[in-house]
Coordinates of C-alpha atoms in Angstrom, one line a residue:
I1 CA 0.1 0.1 -0.2
N2 CA 2.9 2.4 0.7
G3 CA 4.4 1.6 -2.6
I4 CA 1.4 2.3 -4.3
G5 CA 1.5 5.8 -2.9
I6 CA 4.8 6.8 -3.7
F7 CA 3.5 9.4 -5.7
V8 CA 5.7 12.7 -4.9
Y9 CA 9.3 11.7 -4.5
P10 CA 9.5 10.0 -8.5
F11 CA 8.1 13.3 -9.4
L12 CA 9.9 15.8 -7.4
T13 CA 12.5 16.9 -9.4
L14 CA 10.1 17.4 -12.7
Y15 CA 7.8 19.4 -10.0
L16 CA 10.7 21.9 -9.0
T17 CA 11.6 22.3 -12.5
Q18 CA 8.3 22.5 -14.2
R19 CA 5.8 23.6 -11.2
L20 CA 8.2 26.0 -9.8
G21 CA 11.0 27.1 -12.1
Y22 CA 14.0 25.5 -10.4
S23 CA 16.8 25.2 -12.9
A24 CA 18.4 21.5 -12.9
L25 CA 21.2 22.5 -10.4
Q26 CA 18.6 24.6 -8.0
A27 CA 16.4 21.2 -8.0
G28 CA 19.8 19.3 -7.4
T29 CA 20.6 21.4 -4.1
F30 CA 17.2 21.3 -3.2
M31 CA 16.8 17.4 -3.3
T32 CA 20.5 17.6 -1.4
L33 CA 19.3 19.4 1.4
A34 CA 16.3 17.0 1.6
S35 CA 18.4 14.1 1.8
V36 CA 20.1 16.3 4.6
L37 CA 17.5 16.6 6.6
Y38 CA 16.5 13.1 6.6
V39 CA 19.6 12.8 9.0
P40 CA 18.5 14.0 11.9
G41 CA 15.1 12.5 11.5
S42 CA 16.9 8.9 11.4
F43 CA 18.7 9.5 14.6
I44 CA 15.7 10.7 16.3
G45 CA 13.7 7.9 15.0
S46 CA 16.3 5.5 15.4
K47 CA 17.1 6.2 18.9
L48 CA 13.3 6.4 20.2
A49 CA 12.8 3.0 18.2
D50 CA 15.3 1.6 20.3
T51 CA 14.0 2.7 23.7
I52 CA 10.1 3.3 23.5
G53 CA 9.6 0.4 20.6
R54 CA 9.3 0.4 17.0
K55 CA 5.5 0.6 16.2
P56 CA 4.7 4.0 17.8
V57 CA 7.7 5.7 15.9
V58 CA 6.2 4.2 12.5
V59 CA 2.7 5.2 13.6
V60 CA 3.5 8.6 14.8
F61 CA 6.2 9.9 12.4
Q62 CA 4.2 8.4 9.3
L63 CA 1.0 10.2 10.2
L64 CA 3.3 13.6 10.5
M65 CA 4.5 12.9 7.0
D66 CA 1.1 12.5 5.8
A67 CA -0.2 15.7 7.5
C68 CA 2.9 17.5 5.6
F69 CA 1.6 16.2 2.3
I70 CA -2.2 16.7 2.5
L71 CA -0.9 20.4 3.6
A72 CA 1.0 20.6 0.5
G73 CA -1.6 19.5 -1.3
I74 CA -4.1 22.3 -0.4
F75 CA -1.0 25.0 -0.9
E76 CA 0.4 23.2 -4.4
G77 CA 2.1 25.7 -6.7
Q78 CA 2.8 28.0 -3.5
T79 CA 6.4 28.3 -2.3
I80 CA 5.0 26.8 1.2
V81 CA 5.4 23.6 -0.4
V82 CA 9.0 23.0 -0.6
Y83 CA 9.0 23.5 3.2
L84 CA 6.7 20.8 3.8
I85 CA 8.1 18.5 1.5
L86 CA 11.0 19.3 3.2
L87 CA 9.6 18.4 6.9
A88 CA 7.9 15.5 5.5
L89 CA 11.5 14.2 4.4
F90 CA 12.6 14.6 7.8
F91 CA 9.7 12.7 9.5
D92 CA 10.1 10.0 6.8
G93 CA 13.8 9.7 8.4
A94 CA 12.4 9.1 11.6
V95 CA 10.1 6.3 10.2
D96 CA 12.7 4.3 8.0
P97 CA 15.2 3.3 10.9
A98 CA 12.0 1.8 13.3
R99 CA 10.4 0.0 10.2
E100 CA 13.8 -2.2 9.2
A101 CA 14.3 -2.7 12.8
L102 CA 11.2 -4.0 13.3
K103 CA 11.8 -6.3 10.2
T104 CA 14.9 -7.7 11.4
D105 CA 13.0 -8.6 14.9
V106 CA 10.5 -10.5 13.3
T107 CA 13.2 -12.7 11.1
T108 CA 15.6 -14.9 11.7
I109 CA 19.3 -15.7 9.5
Q110 CA 17.4 -18.6 8.3
N111 CA 14.3 -17.1 6.8
R112 CA 15.7 -13.3 6.7
Q113 CA 16.2 -13.3 2.9
L114 CA 13.3 -14.9 2.0
S115 CA 11.0 -13.0 4.1
F116 CA 13.1 -9.3 3.3
S117 CA 12.3 -10.5 -0.5
F118 CA 8.8 -10.7 0.2
I119 CA 8.7 -7.3 1.7
Y120 CA 10.3 -6.1 -1.2
L121 CA 8.0 -7.9 -3.6
G122 CA 5.1 -6.2 -1.9
H123 CA 6.3 -2.7 -1.7
N124 CA 6.9 -3.4 -5.8
L125 CA 3.4 -4.6 -6.7
G126 CA 2.3 -1.1 -5.3
Y127 CA 5.0 0.5 -6.7
A128 CA 3.9 -0.9 -10.6
I129 CA 0.8 0.9 -10.0
G130 CA 1.5 4.3 -8.2
P131 CA 3.9 6.1 -10.6
V132 CA 2.0 5.4 -13.7
I133 CA -1.0 7.1 -12.0
A134 CA 1.1 9.9 -10.4
G135 CA 2.6 10.2 -14.0
Y136 CA -0.6 11.3 -15.5
L137 CA -1.9 13.6 -12.2
F138 CA 1.3 15.4 -12.9
H139 CA -0.2 17.5 -15.6
T140 CA -3.8 17.2 -14.7
A141 CA -4.1 17.3 -11.2
P142 CA -0.7 17.9 -9.6
R143 CA -2.3 18.7 -6.2
W144 CA -3.6 15.0 -6.3
I145 CA 0.0 13.6 -6.4
F146 CA 0.3 15.0 -2.6
F147 CA -3.4 13.9 -1.4
G148 CA -2.6 10.4 -3.0
N149 CA 0.7 10.0 -1.2
A150 CA -1.1 10.9 1.9
G151 CA -4.0 8.6 1.8
F152 CA -2.1 5.7 0.8
G153 CA 0.2 6.4 4.0
I154 CA -2.5 6.6 6.2
L155 CA -4.3 3.5 5.2
S156 CA -0.8 1.7 5.4
V157 CA -0.8 2.9 9.4
L158 CA -4.5 1.8 10.1
L159 CA -3.0 -1.6 9.2
I160 CA -0.1 -1.4 11.4
L161 CA -2.6 -0.7 13.9
W162 CA -4.8 -3.3 13.4
K163 CA -2.3 -6.2 12.8
V164 CA 1.4 -5.3 13.7
K165 CA 2.3 -6.1 17.1
E166 CA 5.5 -4.4 19.0
S167 CA 9.1 -6.4 18.3
K168 CA 11.4 -4.5 20.5
P169 CA 13.6 -7.2 22.0
S170 CA 13.1 -7.3 25.9
K171 CA 16.2 -6.3 27.9
E172 CA 16.7 -10.0 29.2
L173 CA 17.3 -11.2 25.4
I174 CA 19.5 -8.7 25.0
E175 CA 21.7 -9.2 28.0
Q176 CA 21.5 -13.2 27.2
S177 CA 22.1 -12.5 23.5
Q178 CA 26.2 -10.9 24.4
S179 CA 27.0 -14.5 24.9
W180 CA 25.9 -15.8 22.0
D181 CA 28.2 -17.0 19.3
S182 CA 26.7 -15.0 16.2
T183 CA 27.1 -12.2 14.3
E184 CA 23.6 -10.8 15.9
K185 CA 24.9 -10.8 19.4
G186 CA 23.9 -8.1 21.5
E187 CA 27.0 -5.3 22.4
R188 CA 28.0 -3.3 25.4
G189 CA 28.0 0.3 24.7
S190 CA 27.5 3.1 22.6
L191 CA 26.6 3.2 19.1
L192 CA 30.3 4.0 18.2
K193 CA 31.9 1.1 19.9
A194 CA 29.4 -1.1 18.6
L195 CA 30.3 0.2 14.9
L196 CA 33.9 -0.5 15.7
T197 CA 33.2 -4.0 16.1
R198 CA 31.7 -4.4 13.1
P199 CA 34.4 -2.8 10.0
R200 CA 33.4 -5.3 7.2
L201 CA 30.1 -3.7 8.0
L202 CA 31.4 -0.1 7.7
F203 CA 33.3 -1.4 4.8
F204 CA 30.0 -2.6 3.0
A205 CA 28.1 0.6 3.6
I206 CA 30.8 2.8 2.2
S207 CA 30.9 0.5 -0.9
I208 CA 27.2 0.7 -1.1
T209 CA 27.5 4.5 -1.5
F210 CA 28.5 3.9 -4.7
F211 CA 25.5 2.5 -5.9
S212 CA 23.2 4.8 -3.9
Y213 CA 24.7 7.8 -6.0
A214 CA 24.3 5.8 -9.1
Y215 CA 20.5 4.6 -8.5
S216 CA 19.6 8.4 -7.2
Q217 CA 20.3 9.7 -10.5
T218 CA 16.7 7.5 -11.6
L219 CA 15.1 10.1 -9.4
F220 CA 16.8 13.1 -10.2
A221 CA 18.5 12.7 -13.9
L222 CA 16.3 10.3 -15.4
P223 CA 13.1 12.4 -15.4
L224 CA 14.8 15.3 -16.8
L225 CA 16.6 13.2 -19.3
T226 CA 12.8 11.9 -20.7
S227 CA 11.5 15.5 -20.3
K228 CA 14.9 16.9 -22.6
L229 CA 14.1 14.3 -25.3
F230 CA 10.1 13.8 -25.3
G231 CA 8.7 17.1 -23.8
Q232 CA 5.3 16.7 -22.4
A233 CA 5.2 13.2 -23.3
G234 CA 8.4 12.4 -20.9
A235 CA 6.7 12.8 -17.6
P236 CA 4.2 9.6 -18.8
L237 CA 7.0 7.6 -20.1
Y238 CA 9.0 8.2 -16.9
G239 CA 5.8 6.9 -15.0
K240 CA 5.6 4.1 -17.4
M241 CA 9.5 3.4 -16.6
M242 CA 8.8 3.4 -13.2
A243 CA 5.9 1.2 -13.5
L244 CA 8.1 -1.5 -15.4
N245 CA 10.6 -1.3 -13.0
G246 CA 7.9 -2.6 -10.4
I247 CA 6.3 -4.9 -12.4
V248 CA 9.9 -6.5 -13.3
V249 CA 10.3 -7.2 -9.6
V250 CA 7.1 -8.5 -9.2
L251 CA 8.0 -10.9 -12.1
F252 CA 11.8 -11.6 -11.4
N253 CA 12.3 -11.3 -7.7
P254 CA 11.1 -14.9 -6.7
I255 CA 13.2 -16.1 -9.9
L256 CA 16.5 -14.2 -8.6
V257 CA 16.1 -14.9 -5.0
S258 CA 15.8 -18.4 -5.9
S259 CA 18.7 -18.7 -8.4
L260 CA 21.2 -16.6 -6.5
K261 CA 20.6 -17.9 -3.1
R262 CA 23.4 -20.3 -3.1
F263 CA 26.0 -17.6 -3.5
H264 CA 27.4 -15.5 -1.0
P265 CA 25.3 -12.1 -0.9
L266 CA 28.6 -10.1 -1.0
A267 CA 29.4 -11.8 -4.6
N268 CA 25.5 -11.1 -5.6
S269 CA 26.1 -7.4 -4.5
S270 CA 29.0 -7.1 -6.5
L271 CA 27.0 -8.5 -9.7
S272 CA 24.0 -5.9 -9.2
G273 CA 26.6 -3.1 -9.3
L274 CA 27.7 -4.3 -12.6
L275 CA 24.2 -4.4 -13.8
Y276 CA 23.7 -0.7 -12.8
A277 CA 26.8 0.1 -14.8
V278 CA 25.3 -1.1 -17.6
G279 CA 21.8 0.2 -17.3
F280 CA 22.8 3.9 -16.1
G281 CA 26.0 4.1 -18.4
L282 CA 23.7 3.3 -21.8
F283 CA 21.1 6.0 -20.9
A284 CA 23.7 8.6 -22.2
F285 CA 23.3 7.1 -25.6
A286 CA 19.1 6.3 -25.3
T287 CA 16.9 8.1 -28.0
S288 CA 13.7 6.2 -28.2
N289 CA 10.7 4.7 -25.9
I290 CA 11.9 1.6 -26.3
V291 CA 15.6 1.4 -25.1
F292 CA 14.4 3.5 -22.4
L293 CA 12.2 0.5 -21.3
M294 CA 14.7 -1.9 -21.8
L295 CA 17.5 -0.6 -19.8
T296 CA 14.7 0.2 -17.1
V297 CA 14.8 -4.0 -16.9
V298 CA 18.3 -3.9 -16.9
Y299 CA 19.1 -1.8 -13.6
T300 CA 15.9 -3.1 -12.4
I301 CA 17.5 -6.7 -12.5
G302 CA 20.3 -5.0 -10.9
E303 CA 18.4 -3.5 -8.2
I304 CA 16.6 -6.9 -7.3
I305 CA 19.8 -8.3 -6.8
A306 CA 20.9 -5.6 -4.5
A307 CA 17.7 -5.2 -2.8
T308 CA 17.9 -8.9 -1.7
N309 CA 21.3 -9.3 -0.5
E310 CA 22.4 -6.1 0.8
Q311 CA 19.9 -6.0 3.6
Y312 CA 20.1 -9.5 4.4
Y313 CA 24.0 -9.1 4.6
I314 CA 23.8 -6.0 7.0
A315 CA 20.5 -7.4 9.4
N316 CA 22.5 -10.4 9.8
N317 CA 25.5 -8.5 11.0
T318 CA 23.6 -6.1 13.3
P319 CA 23.9 -6.8 16.9
I320 CA 20.4 -7.2 18.3
S321 CA 21.3 -4.4 21.1
H322 CA 21.6 -1.8 18.4
R323 CA 19.1 -2.3 15.4
G324 CA 17.3 0.6 15.8
R325 CA 20.3 2.7 15.9
F326 CA 22.1 0.6 13.1
S327 CA 19.0 1.1 10.7
A328 CA 19.9 4.9 11.0
I329 CA 23.5 4.9 10.7
L330 CA 24.1 2.6 8.3
P331 CA 21.4 4.0 5.7
I332 CA 23.0 7.2 6.5
L333 CA 26.5 6.1 5.5
M334 CA 25.2 4.3 2.3
G335 CA 22.9 7.0 1.6
T336 CA 26.1 9.7 1.4
G337 CA 26.0 8.8 -2.5
H338 CA 22.2 9.5 -2.7
A339 CA 22.5 12.7 -0.9
I340 CA 25.0 14.4 -3.1
A341 CA 23.9 12.8 -6.2
P342 CA 21.2 15.4 -7.3
I343 CA 23.5 18.2 -6.6
T344 CA 26.7 16.8 -8.3
G345 CA 24.1 15.7 -11.4
G346 CA 22.8 19.4 -11.4
L347 CA 26.7 20.6 -11.8
I348 CA 27.7 17.8 -14.5
I349 CA 24.5 18.6 -16.2
E350 CA 25.4 22.2 -16.2
Q351 CA 29.0 22.3 -16.6
Y352 CA 29.2 19.5 -19.1
S353 CA 26.2 17.3 -20.4
M354 CA 23.6 14.5 -20.1
I355 CA 26.4 11.8 -21.6
V356 CA 28.7 12.8 -19.3
L357 CA 26.5 12.6 -16.3
W358 CA 25.3 9.1 -17.2
L359 CA 29.0 7.7 -18.1
T360 CA 30.2 8.8 -14.6
T361 CA 27.2 7.4 -13.2
A362 CA 28.5 4.2 -14.8
V363 CA 31.8 4.5 -13.7
A364 CA 30.5 5.1 -9.8
A365 CA 28.5 1.6 -9.9
L366 CA 32.1 0.2 -11.1
I367 CA 34.1 1.4 -8.3
G368 CA 31.5 0.0 -5.6
A369 CA 31.1 -3.4 -7.6
F370 CA 34.9 -3.3 -7.2
M371 CA 34.8 -2.3 -3.8
I372 CA 32.6 -5.3 -2.4
F373 CA 34.0 -7.6 -4.7
C374 CA 37.2 -7.2 -2.7
L375 CA 35.2 -7.6 0.6
Y376 CA 33.8 -10.6 -0.8
L377 CA 37.4 -12.3 -1.2
V378 CA 38.3 -11.1 2.6
E379 CA 35.0 -12.9 4.0
K380 CA 35.7 -15.9 1.3
N381 CA 39.5 -16.1 2.8
K382 CA 38.4 -15.4 6.2
K383 CA 41.2 -12.9 6.4
P384 CA 41.0 -10.1 9.0
L385 CA 40.1 -6.7 7.5

């Protein structure tokens, strides 16, 4: 349901440039600022998730985000909308670590990869529908992009209140876990101390930053590219690409999870980077609708492999005592590329060209793939990092 309601963020670049008159660089700067505001929200949400619980954090901050989108719909087209969007993304930052901690709480190492793949599949069932609707609303009824996002968000909260139970581990379980012979064993002390006991996890997070930079261009530079090449038909085409992204996930997720589960998650993650490099790099030369759709399939296969292996590796190496806080700090580290991608992309477009942007995006994906493959070799040979 949340996937269906993702109306605002995929079209935020187009909204800023076409509805509010921002340049590519201004839009990129705004989106980078939005990513920066996500950080304090994430820290607040993660600390609350590890203290008062996962469920209340998800419910309260999701409703606050939805309230911001309702107000943005009411004031659509006015300057205040950008501030409401920034506030909404701050609240979204608080929701995510609590939601990730909850997912990890209710799964085990044995069933986690399959469980995470089902959640990812459910999200993309909705995402196959939402962007198509939003793509047509963008020109005909833009305020309903905000109302729709809020409405589906509220519906998802009602389902959480009805069906989801609190999952925060008890103090007794956390104390017991400190003697476990497991990568999930609890750790005493601060977040920093716990992080330093997981050096490979930190290296992995830094490597994923290059992937997040590359993938973020699908939200920033890709809609600019389709609009540049196809004019008014660009937004609907972009919506179709996002819908195709969801459809490919639905169709290929079970096949890829089943086929690749016998391989190490780090090897699979490295493969996803190679597919990103191919898909994003060839956008530099794409000129027809069919090529855009074909490349969407390529990078989406990379996305499926990444999504079903990255979170699996992270969850299996996160101490039970710090799940909420790890679910904040690691996405912040991994999302650094996502944060700088819009402003960097805007600068590259203005100083050079779209072609240079997509070629450098491919290089970023290759760097990430190489780093993760090196980490895979270290783990395979059981050498200290």
